[in-house]
Amino acid sequence: MARTIIEAIQIMAGTQLKNNIFNVPASVVSVDEAARTCVVETIGGNEAIQIEGVQLMASVDDGILIVPEVESDVIVSYSTLYPPFICQFSAISK
């Protein structure tokens, strides 16, 4: 029932299945190379927010894996439909 109401509101507002994309500057806190993810902390804004599970690649697969250095700056892209991933790196360790 609640999902039906949410979808009805989204249809009326014209936002149903709309993919809003955001880019956030952040600093790398830690890297889990085996999981191909990292933890970042946002830069700027009123307060720093830690984001866990940020993917090191847009889709975790057998493609090119770039590992950022801890404490380096990155740009994290995320959207309403997809999980966050790093799209730009300031320093690469591997």
Coordinates of N, CA and C in Angstrom, one line a residue:
M1 N 0.8 -1.2 0.0 CA 0.0 0.0 0.0 C 0.9 1.3 0.0
A2 N 1.8 1.3 0.9 CA 2.7 2.5 1.0 C 3.5 2.7 -0.3
R3 N 4.0 1.6 -0.9 CA 4.7 1.7 -2.1 C 3.8 2.3 -3.3
T4 N 2.6 1.9 -3.3 CA 1.6 2.4 -4.3 C 1.5 3.9 -4.2
I5 N 1.4 4.4 -2.9 CA 1.2 5.8 -2.7 C 2.5 6.5 -3.1
I6 N 3.6 6.0 -2.8 CA 4.9 6.6 -3.2 C 5.0 6.7 -4.7
E7 N 4.7 5.6 -5.4 CA 4.8 5.6 -6.9 C 3.8 6.6 -7.5
A8 N 2.6 6.7 -6.9 CA 1.6 7.7 -7.4 C 2.1 9.1 -7.3
I9 N 2.7 9.4 -6.1 CA 3.2 10.8 -5.9 C 4.4 11.0 -6.9
Q10 N 5.2 10.0 -7.1 CA 6.3 10.2 -8.1 C 5.8 10.4 -9.5
I11 N 4.8 9.7 -9.9 CA 4.2 9.9 -11.2 C 3.6 11.3 -11.4
M12 N 2.9 11.8 -10.4 CA 2.3 13.1 -10.4 C 3.4 14.2 -10.4
A13 N 4.5 13.9 -9.7 CA 5.6 14.9 -9.7 C 6.5 14.8 -10.9
G14 N 6.4 13.7 -11.7 CA 7.3 13.5 -12.8 C 8.6 13.0 -12.5
T15 N 8.8 12.4 -11.3 CA 10.1 11.9 -10.9 C 10.2 10.4 -10.9
Q16 N 9.2 9.7 -11.3 CA 9.3 8.2 -11.2 C 10.3 7.7 -12.2
L17 N 11.2 6.9 -11.7 CA 12.3 6.3 -12.4 C 13.3 7.3 -13.0
K18 N 13.3 8.6 -12.5 CA 14.2 9.6 -12.9 C 15.5 9.4 -12.1
N19 N 16.6 9.4 -12.8 CA 17.9 9.1 -12.2 C 18.6 10.5 -12.0
N20 N 18.6 11.0 -10.8 CA 19.3 12.2 -10.4 C 20.7 11.8 -10.1
I21 N 21.7 12.5 -10.7 CA 23.1 12.2 -10.5 C 23.8 13.3 -9.7
F22 N 24.6 12.9 -8.8 CA 25.3 13.9 -7.9 C 26.8 13.5 -7.9
N23 N 27.7 14.6 -7.8 CA 29.1 14.4 -7.7 C 29.5 15.1 -6.4
V24 N 30.3 14.4 -5.6 CA 30.7 14.9 -4.3 C 32.2 14.8 -4.1
P25 N 32.9 15.9 -3.7 CA 34.3 15.8 -3.4 C 34.5 15.1 -2.1
A26 N 35.5 14.2 -2.0 CA 35.7 13.5 -0.7 C 37.1 13.1 -0.6
S27 N 37.5 12.7 0.6 CA 38.8 12.2 0.9 C 38.7 10.7 1.3
V28 N 39.7 9.9 0.8 CA 39.7 8.5 1.1 C 40.1 8.2 2.5
V29 N 39.3 7.5 3.2 CA 39.6 7.1 4.6 C 40.2 5.8 4.7
S30 N 39.7 4.8 3.9 CA 40.3 3.4 3.9 C 39.8 2.8 2.6
V31 N 40.6 1.7 2.2 CA 40.3 1.0 1.0 C 40.3 -0.5 1.3
D32 N 39.3 -1.2 0.8 CA 39.1 -2.6 0.9 C 39.3 -3.2 -0.6
E33 N 40.5 -3.5 -0.9 CA 40.8 -3.9 -2.3 C 40.1 -5.2 -2.7
A34 N 40.0 -6.1 -1.8 CA 39.3 -7.4 -2.0 C 37.9 -7.2 -2.4
A35 N 37.2 -6.3 -1.7 CA 35.8 -6.0 -2.0 C 35.6 -5.0 -3.1
R36 N 36.7 -4.3 -3.5 CA 36.7 -3.3 -4.5 C 35.8 -2.1 -4.0
T37 N 36.0 -1.7 -2.7 CA 35.2 -0.6 -2.2 C 36.2 0.2 -1.3
C38 N 35.7 1.4 -0.9 CA 36.4 2.2 0.1 C 35.4 3.0 0.9
V39 N 36.0 3.6 2.0 CA 35.2 4.5 2.8 C 35.8 5.9 2.5
V40 N 34.9 6.9 2.3 CA 35.3 8.3 2.0 C 34.7 9.2 3.0
E41 N 35.2 10.4 3.2 CA 34.6 11.4 4.0 C 34.5 12.7 3.1
T42 N 33.3 13.2 3.1 CA 33.0 14.3 2.2 C 33.8 15.5 2.6
I43 N 34.1 16.4 1.6 CA 34.9 17.6 1.8 C 34.0 18.8 1.6
G44 N 34.0 19.8 2.5 CA 33.2 20.9 2.3 C 31.8 20.7 2.9
G45 N 31.0 21.7 2.7 CA 29.6 21.6 3.4 C 29.7 21.9 4.8
N46 N 28.6 21.8 5.5 CA 28.5 22.1 6.9 C 29.2 21.1 7.8
E47 N 29.2 19.9 7.4 CA 29.8 18.8 8.2 C 30.3 17.7 7.3
A48 N 31.4 17.0 7.7 CA 31.9 15.9 7.0 C 31.1 14.7 7.2
I49 N 30.8 14.0 6.2 CA 29.9 12.7 6.3 C 30.7 11.6 5.7
Q50 N 30.8 10.5 6.5 CA 31.5 9.3 6.0 C 30.5 8.5 5.1
I51 N 31.0 8.0 4.0 CA 30.2 7.2 3.1 C 30.9 5.9 3.0
E52 N 30.3 4.8 3.4 CA 30.9 3.4 3.3 C 30.5 2.7 2.0
G53 N 31.3 1.8 1.6 CA 30.9 0.9 0.5 C 30.9 1.6 -0.9
V54 N 31.8 2.7 -1.0 CA 31.9 3.4 -2.3 C 32.7 2.5 -3.2
Q55 N 32.2 2.1 -4.3 CA 32.8 1.2 -5.3 C 34.0 1.9 -5.9
L56 N 35.1 1.1 -6.1 CA 36.3 1.7 -6.8 C 36.1 1.7 -8.3
M57 N 35.1 1.1 -8.8 CA 34.8 1.1 -10.2 C 33.3 1.2 -10.4
A58 N 32.8 1.7 -11.5 CA 31.4 1.9 -11.7 C 30.6 0.6 -11.6
S59 N 31.1 -0.4 -12.0 CA 30.5 -1.8 -11.9 C 31.6 -2.7 -11.5
V60 N 31.4 -3.4 -10.4 CA 32.4 -4.3 -9.9 C 32.5 -5.5 -10.8
D61 N 33.5 -5.6 -11.6 CA 33.7 -6.7 -12.6 C 35.2 -6.9 -12.9
D62 N 35.5 -7.5 -14.0 CA 36.9 -7.7 -14.3 C 37.6 -6.6 -15.1
G63 N 37.0 -5.4 -15.1 CA 37.6 -4.3 -15.8 C 38.8 -3.7 -15.1
I64 N 39.2 -2.5 -15.4 CA 40.3 -1.9 -14.8 C 40.0 -1.4 -13.4
L65 N 40.9 -1.9 -12.5 CA 40.7 -1.5 -11.1 C 41.7 -0.5 -10.7
I66 N 41.3 0.7 -10.3 CA 42.2 1.8 -9.9 C 42.0 1.9 -8.4
V67 N 43.1 1.8 -7.6 CA 43.1 1.9 -6.2 C 43.6 3.3 -5.7
P68 N 42.8 4.1 -5.1 CA 43.3 5.4 -4.7 C 44.1 5.3 -3.4
E69 N 45.0 6.3 -3.2 CA 45.8 6.4 -2.0 C 44.9 6.8 -0.8
V70 N 45.1 6.3 0.4 CA 44.4 6.8 1.5 C 44.8 8.2 1.8
E71 N 43.8 9.0 2.2 CA 43.9 10.5 2.4 C 44.0 11.3 1.1
S72 N 43.9 10.7 -0.1 CA 43.8 11.4 -1.3 C 42.4 11.9 -1.6
D73 N 42.3 12.9 -2.5 CA 41.0 13.4 -2.8 C 40.4 12.7 -4.0
V74 N 39.1 12.5 -4.0 CA 38.4 11.8 -5.1 C 37.1 12.5 -5.3
I75 N 36.5 12.2 -6.4 CA 35.1 12.7 -6.7 C 34.3 11.4 -6.7
V76 N 33.2 11.4 -5.9 CA 32.3 10.3 -5.8 C 31.0 10.6 -6.6
S77 N 30.6 9.8 -7.5 CA 29.4 9.9 -8.2 C 28.4 9.0 -7.6
Y78 N 27.2 9.4 -7.5 CA 26.1 8.5 -7.0 C 24.8 9.1 -7.6
S79 N 23.8 8.2 -7.6 CA 22.5 8.6 -8.1 C 21.4 8.0 -7.3
T80 N 20.2 8.3 -7.7 CA 19.0 7.7 -7.0 C 18.8 6.3 -7.4
L81 N 19.4 5.8 -8.5 CA 19.2 4.4 -9.0 C 20.5 3.6 -8.8
Y82 N 21.7 4.1 -8.6 CA 22.9 3.3 -8.6 C 23.7 3.7 -7.4
P83 N 24.5 2.7 -6.9 CA 25.4 2.9 -5.7 C 26.5 3.9 -6.0
P84 N 27.1 4.5 -5.0 CA 28.2 5.4 -5.2 C 29.5 4.8 -5.7
F85 N 30.2 5.5 -6.6 CA 31.5 5.0 -7.1 C 32.4 6.1 -7.3
I86 N 33.7 5.9 -7.3 CA 34.7 6.9 -7.6 C 34.9 7.1 -9.1
C87 N 34.8 8.4 -9.5 CA 34.9 8.7 -10.9 C 36.2 9.5 -11.2
Q88 N 36.8 10.1 -10.2 CA 38.0 10.9 -10.4 C 38.9 10.7 -9.2
F89 N 40.2 10.6 -9.5 CA 41.2 10.3 -8.5 C 42.3 11.4 -8.5
S90 N 42.8 11.8 -7.3 CA 43.9 12.8 -7.2 C 45.3 12.0 -7.1
A91 N 45.2 10.8 -6.5 CA 46.5 10.1 -6.3 C 46.1 8.6 -6.3
I92 N 46.9 7.8 -7.0 CA 46.6 6.4 -7.2 C 47.7 5.6 -6.5
S93 N 47.4 4.6 -5.8 CA 48.4 3.7 -5.2 C 48.7 2.5 -6.0
K94 N 47.6 2.1 -6.8 CA 47.8 0.9 -7.6 C 46.8 0.9 -8.8

